[in-house]
CSV table of C-alpha atoms in Angstrom, one decimal:
chain,number,residue,atom,x,y,z
A,1,ARG,CA,-6.7,-13.9,12.3
A,2,LYS,CA,-9.1,-15.8,10.0
A,3,HIS,CA,-6.7,-15.6,7.1
A,4,GLY,CA,-3.5,-15.8,9.1
A,5,VAL,CA,-2.2,-12.3,8.0
A,6,LYS,CA,0.5,-11.0,10.2
A,7,SER,CA,1.9,-8.2,8.1
A,8,ILE,CA,0.7,-4.7,7.7
A,9,ILE,CA,1.9,-1.5,6.1
A,10,PHE,CA,0.3,1.4,7.7
A,11,SER,CA,-0.1,4.7,5.9
A,12,SER,CA,0.7,7.2,8.6
A,13,SER,CA,1.6,10.8,8.4
A,14,ALA,CA,4.3,13.3,9.5
A,15,THR,CA,1.6,15.0,11.5
A,16,VAL,CA,2.6,12.5,14.3
A,17,TYR,CA,5.5,14.9,14.9
A,18,GLY,CA,3.3,17.9,15.6
A,19,ASN,CA,5.5,20.9,15.8
A,20,PRO,CA,8.8,19.1,15.4
A,21,ALA,CA,11.6,19.6,18.0
A,22,PHE,CA,14.1,20.0,15.2
A,23,VAL,CA,14.4,20.0,11.4
A,24,PRO,CA,15.0,18.2,9.2
A,25,ILE,CA,12.7,15.7,10.9
A,26,THR,CA,14.2,12.3,11.4
A,27,GLU,CA,12.8,9.1,13.0
A,28,GLU,CA,14.5,10.2,16.2
A,29,CYS,CA,12.3,13.3,16.4
A,30,PRO,CA,9.9,13.1,19.3
A,31,LYS,CA,6.4,12.0,18.4
A,32,GLY,CA,3.0,12.4,20.0
A,33,GLN,CA,2.8,16.2,20.3
A,34,CYS,CA,0.1,16.3,17.6
A,35,THR,CA,-1.7,19.5,16.9
A,36,ASN,CA,-4.9,18.1,15.3
A,37,PRO,CA,-7.3,15.1,15.5
A,38,TYR,CA,-5.9,13.7,12.2
A,39,GLY,CA,-2.4,13.6,13.7
A,40,TRP,CA,-3.7,12.1,17.0
A,41,THR,CA,-5.5,9.4,15.1
A,42,LYS,CA,-2.4,8.4,13.2
A,43,SER,CA,-0.3,8.5,16.3
A,44,MET,CA,-2.7,6.3,18.2
A,45,LEU,CA,-2.9,3.8,15.4
A,46,GLU,CA,0.9,3.7,15.2
A,47,GLN,CA,1.1,2.9,18.9
A,48,ILE,CA,-1.5,0.2,18.6
A,49,LEU,CA,0.3,-1.5,15.8
A,50,THR,CA,3.7,-1.2,17.6
A,51,ASP,CA,2.1,-2.8,20.7
A,52,ILE,CA,0.7,-5.6,18.6
A,53,GLN,CA,4.2,-6.3,17.1
A,54,LYS,CA,5.8,-6.2,20.6
A,55,ALA,CA,3.2,-8.6,22.0
A,56,ASP,CA,3.5,-11.0,19.0
A,57,PRO,CA,6.9,-11.0,17.3
A,58,GLU,CA,5.5,-12.9,14.3
A,59,TRP,CA,3.8,-9.6,13.3
A,60,ASN,CA,5.6,-7.5,10.7
A,61,VAL,CA,4.6,-3.8,10.9
A,62,ILE,CA,5.8,-1.0,8.7
A,63,LEU,CA,4.9,2.6,9.4
A,64,LEU,CA,5.1,5.0,6.5
A,65,ARG,CA,5.1,8.7,7.5
A,66,TYR,CA,4.2,10.8,4.5
A,67,PHE,CA,4.9,14.5,4.5
A,68,ASN,CA,2.7,15.4,1.5
A,69,PRO,CA,1.2,12.3,0.0
A,70,ILE,CA,-1.3,13.9,-2.3
A,71,GLY,CA,-0.1,17.2,-3.6
A,72,ALA,CA,-1.5,20.7,-4.2
A,73,HIS,CA,-4.4,22.6,-5.6
A,74,LYS,CA,-5.1,21.9,-9.2
A,75,SER,CA,-4.3,25.5,-10.1
A,76,GLY,CA,-0.7,25.1,-8.9
A,77,THR,CA,-1.0,28.3,-6.9
A,78,ILE,CA,-1.0,26.4,-3.6
A,79,GLY,CA,1.8,23.8,-3.2
A,80,GLU,CA,3.6,22.2,-6.1
A,81,ASN,CA,2.7,22.7,-9.8
A,82,PRO,CA,0.8,19.6,-10.9
A,83,ASN,CA,2.3,19.8,-14.4
A,84,GLY,CA,5.9,19.6,-13.2
A,85,ILE,CA,7.9,16.8,-11.6
A,86,PRO,CA,6.0,15.5,-8.6
A,87,ASN,CA,7.5,15.8,-5.2
A,88,ASN,CA,4.8,13.7,-3.4
A,89,LEU,CA,3.8,10.1,-3.5
A,90,MET,CA,0.4,10.0,-5.2
A,91,PRO,CA,1.4,10.8,-8.8
A,92,TYR,CA,4.0,8.0,-8.7
A,93,ILE,CA,1.4,5.5,-7.4
A,94,THR,CA,-1.0,6.6,-10.1
A,95,GLN,CA,1.7,6.2,-12.8
A,96,VAL,CA,2.3,2.6,-11.7
A,97,ALA,CA,-1.5,1.9,-11.6
A,98,VAL,CA,-2.0,3.0,-15.2
A,99,ARG,CA,1.3,1.3,-16.3
A,100,GLN,CA,3.1,4.5,-17.2
A,101,ALA,CA,5.8,3.4,-14.8
A,102,GLU,CA,7.0,0.0,-13.8
A,103,ARG,CA,7.4,0.9,-10.1
A,104,ALA,CA,7.4,3.8,-7.6
A,105,GLY,CA,10.8,4.6,-6.2
A,106,CYS,CA,11.7,5.8,-2.7
A,107,LEU,CA,11.5,9.6,-2.3
A,108,ARG,CA,14.1,11.2,0.0
């Protein structure tokens, strides 16, 4: 309020889907059947932010639900090989931060 900010991008998680009702998971997939405290925390914060936006339409809220934002074990034996082409978000953010890339694209 102090600075008049009414926009937020929330880094959520696909854990809000719990054990999904169907795959591939889409935004129509039911949420809130979380299986761990991390998922419940993300789900509750999504609900709070959604309620804020409903109560005050001047708010702009974007919820990003990552499936694997960070990656795998450094050995490459669990998850993706860290020396290959990344299939998660963090390597792309890092490349932009150190100016190896101009921007991070949308992963689908």
